[in-house]
Amino acid sequence: MRISRRLLALSGLVATIAGSAAQVARARELPQQPLPEITVRAPAPVPPLPRDPRLAVDWLLQGPWPNGPPPTLTTAGPVSGYRALTAISSTKTETPIERIPQTIQIVPRTVIDDQVSLTQSEAIRNVAGAAGVPPTVLNGVGYKVRGFDAERYVDGLPNYIDAGDHTSLVNTERIEVVKGPGGLFFQSGVGMTGGVINTISKLPGVAPSYRAGFIGGGQGLRNPWFDVNQPLGSGVLFRMTGEFEQARHFIDVIERGRFSLNPTLAFVKDGTSLTVQGRISRRDHQVYVGLPATGSLDRSLFTLRRDLFVGPPDLPKSTSETLGVTARLEHEIDSVWSLRSAARFSEIRYRDRAQSYLSHAPDLGTSFVMFNLGTPWDAREVSANADLIGRFTVGETRNTLLFTADYNRVADSLAIWSSPAGLTDFAVPAPMFPAYRDPIGTGTITFEADNVNINSGVAAQLQTTVWDRLHLVAGARWAHVDFLGSQPFGSGRYHSVESKVLPRFGVAFDLVAGVTPFAGYSEGLRAVRFFGGQGTPKPEEAEQIEAGVKLALPYGISATLAAFDITRRNVVSSAPGNPLLQVQTGEQRSRGFDAAVVWQPLPGLSMLASYAHIDARLTQDAVLQPGNRLDRVPADSGRLWLQYKFQDGWLRGVSVGAGLYAASRQAIGLDNRFFTPAYATLDARIGYDAETWSVGIVGKNLTNSRHFEPYPYAQGRVAPAEPLTVLGFATLKH
């Protein structure tokens, strides 16, 4: 038997031991001795998430957070490591993601920085079932979500054809991807039947910060950037971001340049804020038109070099420029009502010069007929919206009521000029392309459009939480489309005017803590642009039904899993027997399942994974076979990224990360004649992060996979994957 004499002494007892027996008694005269100080720490209870989003800041600061990293409050909303806690794009109100009965996936700035993403499309690869456009495409048209076209908005306003430097990430705080038609709030633009990709910009903050960096390495990349946040006085905030890039490309001839400048000024006083944002951006490079399927996917006649540039080596560079200004006013009327409005004006100037061919296969033997192309495209866009938001409690319900109105007008003029250039034999090792002569003004106009596209509407939405467990969303929009356009093949003009009520509703229920099943329904509407048929086209329509579950579990697990069914109607297709004439009899359908998971079980350890299975097919078409797969849509695709940052010891500040992206085969055209094979790529990075600086190295496509991918210049084209590339990056911060 052991008895601690020190413990007994401090207690005022004495012990007498005789053999195996012990007797404890109080000492007769024992001087008082102070006990040593003991500090006991216990985890504080996690406070419940307030139902009023305006209390989110207080909720964030209370902690602690056993389920992932402590949240940080960014200008776009609270973020816990790789997990964004709220979203604005789906409901236009700051709502916890688990209470939104629709799939919305967010790529926060932490993910963009950890992966050293170079383009918007590279960041969007983290989103299940989403696809971007390669940097060799001059504009940003061609994004897809859940198998259909998606539109890229910026700060909740349309961004027509994504002109200028559409790849830039320097001013991006996060990317919110709303999956499925978003017709209640999103109607304008080129295509939004599959979803909306809303880029949320960085905004000024009250704390000064200064950051600058450089990314460089493979293919001669030189990419300096800066991010300066400086309060100018009481209630006046300023922030400016910018970047510049020059690089070669592994494909012959291509040399690209781009820049983006984004100044922002905010005035804040007594519940009212006015934010003015500017954007100046430009990109220029030789236009890459892609490789034909013959010689790349089908090598029975000849084999093309992967790095072959189609066109002469002295082809002039094409340019895409945009200049825009956005003003945003927010005002707290009282404790219930608030007002928010925004307006944007932008100008677009686009000059495309290319040399191209027409079809998959050679026109004569192993030779293709080449054409010189020139496309001037100018556009002006005006967008505005206004929101009235009320937050109130009635009995056991907490409610957010939204009234909104929006207007978008795009006036654009474009023409495709062409002229024959000559024949090129693609079978020789080094094809000789004809000289490029600019056909603008001297050639033949093969496509012309002078359009005014107006989209407007009013909507109402009610978000209700009942008994703190049942979350309901219901809304309706009166949508109006007014499109005045010219037949692109010179057969006159048409004027399409349509109105329709678009409903949206959904329900989410907290089955148990952290497990929330949901279901929802939404519709979409958009005008048909560049219609080359007879008569006046109807607007294109889309509808989605989806159901799934959202998780927010212990040990840093959060996830959204959903099954969906989207139908797209009034799709334009070629007329039988005349490929230059269009009819509006098509229908397409996309069904499938997607999942996005974030796991952050330990300090410094973060993992994200996404997977999508998409069955996207033609269901009606005037020429093509129903059942054909839609182009550029893999049936299966997924992303995995794992990163760990050492928290202590001699490796403190060192971070290592690795990621995998994989996709199954994809059709390169709706005729399903050719498919690109399945592929997988591996990326990895290592870095060191100090208080005032950081450095690192990233490798992309480490296995040097030599696959082809569908290329969105025209149907039936492919592009080789970028080879193994190693880059270095460094950042100074204060």
Tab-separated table of C-alpha atoms in Angstrom, residues 322-669:
chain	number	residue	atom	x	y	z
A	322	THR	CA	-13.555	44.969	-70.895
A	323	LEU	CA	-14.066	48.132	-68.876
A	324	GLY	CA	-16.731	48.256	-66.191
A	325	VAL	CA	-17.938	50.048	-63.071
A	326	THR	CA	-20.315	48.730	-60.398
A	327	ALA	CA	-22.086	50.692	-57.654
A	328	ARG	CA	-23.726	48.990	-54.693
A	329	LEU	CA	-25.857	50.639	-51.986
A	330	GLU	CA	-26.944	48.926	-48.755
A	331	HIS	CA	-29.085	50.545	-46.061
A	332	GLU	CA	-30.588	49.304	-42.795
A	333	ILE	CA	-34.041	50.901	-42.618
A	334	ASP	CA	-34.846	49.598	-39.140
A	335	SER	CA	-34.490	46.400	-37.103
A	336	VAL	CA	-36.672	44.489	-39.585
A	337	TRP	CA	-36.191	45.944	-43.049
A	338	SER	CA	-33.099	46.579	-45.130
A	339	LEU	CA	-32.541	47.765	-48.691
A	340	ARG	CA	-29.871	46.661	-51.148
A	341	SER	CA	-29.349	47.772	-54.738
A	342	ALA	CA	-26.635	47.413	-57.369
A	343	ALA	CA	-25.946	48.604	-60.907
A	344	ARG	CA	-23.189	47.910	-63.415
A	345	PHE	CA	-22.141	49.346	-66.759
A	346	SER	CA	-19.549	47.612	-68.916
A	347	GLU	CA	-18.128	47.833	-72.413
A	348	ILE	CA	-16.639	44.914	-74.325
A	349	ARG	CA	-14.300	44.993	-77.300
A	350	TYR	CA	-13.381	41.665	-78.879
A	351	ARG	CA	-11.194	41.066	-81.954
A	352	ASP	CA	-10.715	37.468	-83.043
A	353	ARG	CA	-8.314	36.513	-85.869
A	354	ALA	CA	-7.859	32.864	-86.760
A	355	GLN	CA	-7.193	30.349	-89.494
A	356	SER	CA	-9.399	27.310	-89.338
A	357	TYR	CA	-10.973	24.336	-91.103
A	358	LEU	CA	-14.544	23.044	-91.261
A	359	SER	CA	-14.943	19.381	-90.394
A	360	HIS	CA	-13.575	16.338	-88.521
A	361	ALA	CA	-12.103	14.756	-91.626
A	362	PRO	CA	-9.855	16.010	-94.465
A	363	ASP	CA	-11.534	17.569	-97.478
A	364	LEU	CA	-9.097	16.152	-100.054
A	365	GLY	CA	-6.885	13.146	-99.290
A	366	THR	CA	-5.053	14.187	-96.140
A	367	SER	CA	-5.522	17.935	-96.760
A	368	PHE	CA	-7.951	20.403	-95.196
A	369	VAL	CA	-9.349	23.523	-96.849
A	370	MET	CA	-8.245	26.429	-94.672
A	371	PHE	CA	-10.119	29.687	-94.179
A	372	ASN	CA	-8.983	33.026	-92.791
A	373	LEU	CA	-11.412	34.337	-90.176
A	374	GLY	CA	-11.870	37.733	-88.566
A	375	THR	CA	-14.500	38.545	-85.940
A	376	PRO	CA	-15.078	42.053	-84.571
A	377	TRP	CA	-17.478	41.970	-81.607
A	378	ASP	CA	-18.533	44.979	-79.555
A	379	ALA	CA	-21.066	45.047	-76.746
A	380	ARG	CA	-22.449	47.281	-74.026
A	381	GLU	CA	-24.157	45.884	-70.961
A	382	VAL	CA	-26.279	47.619	-68.317
A	383	SER	CA	-27.476	45.659	-65.274
A	384	ALA	CA	-29.379	46.737	-62.186
A	385	ASN	CA	-31.264	45.110	-59.346
A	386	ALA	CA	-32.889	46.177	-56.084
A	387	ASP	CA	-33.784	44.056	-53.047
A	388	LEU	CA	-36.034	44.788	-50.079
A	389	ILE	CA	-35.395	42.336	-47.241
A	390	GLY	CA	-37.393	41.859	-44.063
A	391	ARG	CA	-36.456	39.614	-41.139
A	392	PHE	CA	-39.055	38.905	-38.472
A	393	THR	CA	-40.424	36.284	-36.068
A	394	VAL	CA	-43.998	35.033	-35.942
A	395	GLY	CA	-44.763	32.485	-33.217
A	396	GLU	CA	-42.466	29.512	-33.689
A	397	THR	CA	-41.280	30.696	-37.086
A	398	ARG	CA	-38.326	32.855	-38.089
A	399	ASN	CA	-38.756	34.454	-41.479
A	400	THR	CA	-36.822	36.277	-44.180
A	401	LEU	CA	-38.968	37.954	-46.820
A	402	LEU	CA	-37.382	39.215	-50.040
A	403	PHE	CA	-38.807	41.403	-52.790
A	404	THR	CA	-36.513	41.933	-55.770
A	405	ALA	CA	-36.524	43.498	-59.229
A	406	ASP	CA	-33.825	43.326	-61.892
A	407	TYR	CA	-33.034	44.600	-65.376
A	408	ASN	CA	-30.323	43.647	-67.851
A	409	ARG	CA	-29.751	45.052	-71.331
A	410	VAL	CA	-27.048	43.923	-73.750
A	411	ALA	CA	-26.551	45.571	-77.134
A	412	ASP	CA	-23.976	43.724	-79.186
A	413	SER	CA	-22.820	43.695	-82.758
A	414	LEU	CA	-20.650	41.046	-84.322
A	415	ALA	CA	-19.728	39.678	-87.714
A	416	ILE	CA	-17.634	36.728	-88.848
A	417	TRP	CA	-15.683	37.581	-91.975
A	418	SER	CA	-13.996	34.795	-93.923
A	419	SER	CA	-11.953	34.210	-97.033
A	420	PRO	CA	-10.396	31.053	-98.532
A	421	ALA	CA	-6.744	30.642	-97.563
A	422	GLY	CA	-5.701	27.443	-99.347
A	423	LEU	CA	-5.024	23.745	-98.753
A	424	THR	CA	-2.845	22.295	-95.986
A	425	ASP	CA	-1.666	18.690	-95.862
A	426	PHE	CA	-1.944	17.634	-92.215
A	427	ALA	CA	-0.150	14.328	-92.815
A	428	VAL	CA	3.319	15.825	-93.199
A	429	PRO	CA	5.417	16.185	-90.026
A	430	ALA	CA	5.421	19.991	-90.236
A	431	PRO	CA	2.267	21.216	-92.046
A	432	MET	CA	2.703	24.464	-93.983
A	433	PHE	CA	-0.258	26.786	-93.468
A	434	PRO	CA	-1.227	29.535	-95.916
A	435	ALA	CA	-0.438	33.151	-95.123
A	436	TYR	CA	-3.044	34.950	-93.051
A	437	ARG	CA	-4.736	37.918	-94.668
A	438	ASP	CA	-7.250	39.722	-92.483
A	439	PRO	CA	-10.634	39.234	-94.182
A	440	ILE	CA	-12.407	42.011	-92.241
A	441	GLY	CA	-13.741	44.455	-94.806
A	442	THR	CA	-12.489	42.477	-97.797
A	443	GLY	CA	-13.818	38.955	-97.351
A	444	THR	CA	-17.319	37.531	-97.108
A	445	ILE	CA	-19.590	37.946	-94.085
A	446	THR	CA	-20.659	34.409	-93.215
A	447	PHE	CA	-22.322	35.260	-89.896
A	448	GLU	CA	-23.691	38.598	-88.722
A	449	ALA	CA	-25.763	39.669	-85.745
A	450	ASP	CA	-26.901	43.009	-84.397
A	451	ASN	CA	-28.880	42.284	-81.250
A	452	VAL	CA	-30.534	43.942	-78.276
A	453	ASN	CA	-31.278	41.484	-75.500
A	454	ILE	CA	-33.373	42.697	-72.538
A	455	ASN	CA	-34.147	40.500	-69.558
A	456	SER	CA	-36.152	41.808	-66.630
A	457	GLY	CA	-38.376	40.584	-63.859
A	458	VAL	CA	-39.759	40.938	-60.360
A	459	ALA	CA	-39.724	38.216	-57.728
A	460	ALA	CA	-40.764	37.469	-54.163
A	461	GLN	CA	-39.283	34.835	-51.865
A	462	LEU	CA	-40.050	33.683	-48.335
A	463	GLN	CA	-37.587	31.729	-46.216
A	464	THR	CA	-39.129	30.263	-43.065
A	465	THR	CA	-37.649	28.184	-40.256
A	466	VAL	CA	-40.209	26.366	-38.096
A	467	TRP	CA	-39.346	24.946	-34.655
A	468	ASP	CA	-35.654	25.535	-35.437
A	469	ARG	CA	-35.661	22.367	-37.590
A	470	LEU	CA	-37.847	22.770	-40.662
A	471	HIS	CA	-36.506	25.159	-43.321
A	472	LEU	CA	-38.813	26.216	-46.154
A	473	VAL	CA	-38.124	28.321	-49.249
A	474	ALA	CA	-40.837	29.402	-51.677
A	475	GLY	CA	-40.798	32.041	-54.365
A	476	ALA	CA	-42.039	33.105	-57.766
A	477	ARG	CA	-40.719	35.356	-60.502
A	478	TRP	CA	-42.464	37.156	-63.296
A	479	ALA	CA	-39.796	36.855	-66.002
A	480	HIS	CA	-39.816	38.968	-69.148
A	481	VAL	CA	-37.675	38.400	-72.254
A	482	ASP	CA	-37.409	40.986	-75.028
A	483	PHE	CA	-34.959	40.026	-77.777
A	484	LEU	CA	-34.522	42.007	-80.988
A	485	GLY	CA	-32.070	40.215	-83.227
A	486	SER	CA	-30.933	39.699	-86.765
A	487	GLN	CA	-30.822	36.379	-88.541
A	488	PRO	CA	-27.100	35.542	-88.495
A	489	PHE	CA	-27.124	34.281	-92.097
A	490	GLY	CA	-28.651	37.446	-93.547
A	491	SER	CA	-32.337	36.491	-93.762
A	492	GLY	CA	-33.859	39.415	-91.858
A	493	ARG	CA	-34.602	40.316	-88.250
A	494	TYR	CA	-36.847	38.892	-85.569
A	495	HIS	CA	-38.356	40.184	-82.342
A	496	SER	CA	-39.111	37.742	-79.538
A	497	VAL	CA	-41.163	38.954	-76.550
A	498	GLU	CA	-42.248	36.465	-73.895
A	499	SER	CA	-43.296	36.517	-70.240
A	500	LYS	CA	-43.608	33.637	-67.844
A	501	VAL	CA	-44.039	32.977	-64.125
A	502	LEU	CA	-41.158	30.870	-62.793
A	503	PRO	CA	-41.792	29.091	-59.472
A	504	ARG	CA	-39.150	27.878	-57.031
A	505	PHE	CA	-39.703	25.968	-53.796
A	506	GLY	CA	-37.833	23.640	-51.499
A	507	VAL	CA	-37.735	22.112	-48.048
A	508	ALA	CA	-34.926	21.043	-45.707
A	509	PHE	CA	-35.409	19.280	-42.371
A	510	ASP	CA	-32.883	18.772	-39.572
A	511	LEU	CA	-33.483	15.071	-39.043
A	512	VAL	CA	-30.883	14.969	-36.267
A	513	ALA	CA	-28.097	17.382	-35.436
A	514	GLY	CA	-25.901	17.687	-38.524
A	515	VAL	CA	-28.088	15.613	-40.891
A	516	THR	CA	-30.464	17.613	-43.113
A	517	PRO	CA	-32.356	15.960	-45.980
A	518	PHE	CA	-33.652	18.405	-48.607
A	519	ALA	CA	-35.645	18.549	-51.834
A	520	GLY	CA	-36.319	21.350	-54.293
A	521	TYR	CA	-37.747	22.430	-57.631
A	522	SER	CA	-36.656	25.317	-59.871
A	523	GLU	CA	-37.121	26.614	-63.411
A	524	GLY	CA	-35.113	28.742	-65.825
A	525	LEU	CA	-35.718	30.883	-68.893
A	526	ARG	CA	-33.376	32.472	-71.445
A	527	ALA	CA	-33.630	34.095	-74.859
A	528	VAL	CA	-32.365	32.270	-77.941
A	529	ARG	CA	-29.434	34.152	-79.448
A	530	PHE	CA	-28.205	33.962	-83.043
A	531	PHE	CA	-31.221	32.025	-84.353
A	532	GLY	CA	-30.787	31.076	-88.002
A	533	GLY	CA	-34.226	29.654	-88.665
A	534	GLN	CA	-37.580	30.756	-89.964
A	535	GLY	CA	-39.983	32.726	-87.801
A	536	THR	CA	-39.464	33.925	-84.242
A	537	PRO	CA	-37.887	31.545	-81.726
A	538	LYS	CA	-39.361	30.895	-78.313
A	539	PRO	CA	-37.221	31.374	-75.192
A	540	GLU	CA	-35.423	28.282	-74.018
A	541	GLU	CA	-36.834	26.712	-70.848
A	542	ALA	CA	-35.399	24.435	-68.180
A	543	GLU	CA	-36.619	22.772	-65.012
A	544	GLN	CA	-34.914	20.792	-62.267
A	545	ILE	CA	-36.029	18.417	-59.550
A	546	GLU	CA	-33.436	17.424	-56.971
A	547	ALA	CA	-33.245	15.761	-53.575
A	548	GLY	CA	-30.400	14.950	-51.252
A	549	VAL	CA	-28.878	15.376	-47.826
A	550	LYS	CA	-26.527	17.908	-46.262
A	551	LEU	CA	-24.172	16.943	-43.455
A	552	ALA	CA	-22.372	18.957	-40.776
A	553	LEU	CA	-20.950	16.271	-38.497
A	554	PRO	CA	-18.288	16.078	-35.770
A	555	TYR	CA	-14.602	15.790	-36.627
A	556	GLY	CA	-14.884	18.423	-39.323
A	557	ILE	CA	-17.095	16.511	-41.771
A	558	SER	CA	-19.403	18.516	-44.025
A	559	ALA	CA	-21.006	17.298	-47.233
A	560	THR	CA	-23.780	17.709	-49.778
A	561	LEU	CA	-25.068	14.669	-51.681
A	562	ALA	CA	-27.842	15.058	-54.242
A	563	ALA	CA	-29.672	13.345	-57.085
A	564	PHE	CA	-31.028	15.570	-59.865
A	565	ASP	CA	-33.078	15.587	-63.052
A	566	ILE	CA	-32.878	18.585	-65.442
A	567	THR	CA	-34.847	18.973	-68.673
A	568	ARG	CA	-34.035	21.614	-71.280
A	569	ARG	CA	-36.662	22.479	-73.913
A	570	ASN	CA	-36.917	24.594	-77.080
A	571	VAL	CA	-33.332	23.723	-77.942
A	572	VAL	CA	-32.090	24.924	-81.332
A	573	SER	CA	-30.803	22.248	-83.724
A	574	SER	CA	-29.958	21.965	-87.420
A	575	ALA	CA	-32.787	21.437	-89.878
A	576	PRO	CA	-32.915	18.146	-91.809
A	577	GLY	CA	-31.068	18.455	-95.116
A	578	ASN	CA	-29.817	22.009	-94.499
A	579	PRO	CA	-27.100	22.486	-91.848
A	580	LEU	CA	-27.293	26.284	-92.261
A	581	LEU	CA	-30.979	26.386	-91.299
A	582	GLN	CA	-32.053	25.956	-87.675
A	583	VAL	CA	-35.234	24.664	-86.092
A	584	GLN	CA	-36.388	24.750	-82.485
A	585	THR	CA	-37.566	21.226	-81.804
A	586	GLY	CA	-34.810	19.894	-79.571
A	587	GLU	CA	-34.982	18.642	-76.015
A	588	GLN	CA	-32.165	17.504	-73.752
A	589	ARG	CA	-32.116	15.819	-70.371
A	590	SER	CA	-29.484	15.418	-67.687
A	591	ARG	CA	-29.887	13.066	-64.743
A	592	GLY	CA	-27.418	11.944	-62.154
A	593	PHE	CA	-25.862	12.234	-58.735
A	594	ASP	CA	-23.153	14.461	-57.304
A	595	ALA	CA	-21.405	14.716	-53.964
A	596	ALA	CA	-19.035	17.192	-52.334
A	597	VAL	CA	-17.270	16.412	-49.053
A	598	VAL	CA	-14.937	18.435	-46.834
A	599	TRP	CA	-13.119	16.703	-43.969
A	600	GLN	CA	-10.990	18.665	-41.486
A	601	PRO	CA	-10.432	16.345	-38.512
A	602	LEU	CA	-7.195	17.798	-37.125
A	603	PRO	CA	-5.541	21.211	-36.929
A	604	GLY	CA	-3.697	21.734	-40.199
A	605	LEU	CA	-5.277	18.759	-41.989
A	606	SER	CA	-7.848	19.492	-44.709
A	607	MET	CA	-9.367	17.290	-47.393
A	608	LEU	CA	-11.955	17.923	-50.055
A	609	ALA	CA	-13.484	15.408	-52.431
A	610	SER	CA	-16.120	15.684	-55.139
A	611	TYR	CA	-17.714	13.210	-57.509
A	612	ALA	CA	-20.410	13.425	-60.180
A	613	HIS	CA	-22.203	10.852	-62.272
A	614	ILE	CA	-24.056	12.582	-65.124
A	615	ASP	CA	-26.180	10.976	-67.814
A	616	ALA	CA	-26.746	13.903	-70.211
A	617	ARG	CA	-28.410	13.013	-73.517
A	618	LEU	CA	-30.458	14.247	-76.446
A	619	THR	CA	-34.102	13.279	-76.033
A	620	GLN	CA	-35.449	15.053	-79.142
A	621	ASP	CA	-33.626	16.371	-82.210
A	622	ALA	CA	-34.513	17.048	-85.831
A	623	VAL	CA	-31.381	15.353	-87.202
A	624	LEU	CA	-29.397	13.520	-84.547
A	625	GLN	CA	-30.269	10.275	-82.848
A	626	PRO	CA	-32.133	10.587	-79.514
A	627	GLY	CA	-29.994	9.021	-76.825
A	628	ASN	CA	-26.744	10.589	-78.027
A	629	ARG	CA	-24.600	11.970	-75.223
A	630	LEU	CA	-24.096	15.699	-74.873
A	631	ASP	CA	-20.624	16.921	-75.747
A	632	ARG	CA	-17.962	17.777	-73.139
A	633	VAL	CA	-19.786	15.907	-70.367
A	634	PRO	CA	-17.997	12.943	-68.769
A	635	ALA	CA	-20.322	10.328	-67.304
A	636	ASP	CA	-18.059	10.151	-64.251
A	637	SER	CA	-15.647	12.727	-62.893
A	638	GLY	CA	-14.144	13.595	-59.547
A	639	ARG	CA	-11.620	15.623	-57.604
A	640	LEU	CA	-9.600	14.792	-54.476
A	641	TRP	CA	-7.293	17.186	-52.620
A	642	LEU	CA	-5.466	16.630	-49.327
A	643	GLN	CA	-3.263	19.145	-47.527
A	644	TYR	CA	-1.448	19.206	-44.186
A	645	LYS	CA	0.279	22.133	-42.514
A	646	PHE	CA	2.607	21.314	-39.628
A	647	GLN	CA	1.526	23.085	-36.452
A	648	ASP	CA	4.627	22.817	-34.239
A	649	GLY	CA	8.186	21.543	-34.050
A	650	TRP	CA	10.957	22.313	-36.482
A	651	LEU	CA	8.569	21.811	-39.427
A	652	ARG	CA	6.095	24.413	-38.142
A	653	GLY	CA	4.824	26.458	-41.111
A	654	VAL	CA	5.637	23.784	-43.711
A	655	SER	CA	2.663	22.586	-45.757
A	656	VAL	CA	2.358	19.727	-48.221
A	657	GLY	CA	-0.577	18.950	-50.474
A	658	ALA	CA	-1.556	16.649	-53.320
A	659	GLY	CA	-4.586	16.260	-55.523
A	660	LEU	CA	-6.111	14.057	-58.206
A	661	TYR	CA	-8.612	14.862	-60.939
A	662	ALA	CA	-10.153	12.149	-63.101
A	663	ALA	CA	-12.786	12.050	-65.837
A	664	SER	CA	-14.268	9.329	-68.010
A	665	ARG	CA	-14.487	9.561	-71.800
A	666	GLN	CA	-16.312	12.515	-73.370
A	667	ALA	CA	-18.067	13.084	-76.685
A	668	ILE	CA	-16.549	15.913	-78.697
A	669	GLY	CA	-19.749	16.477	-80.709
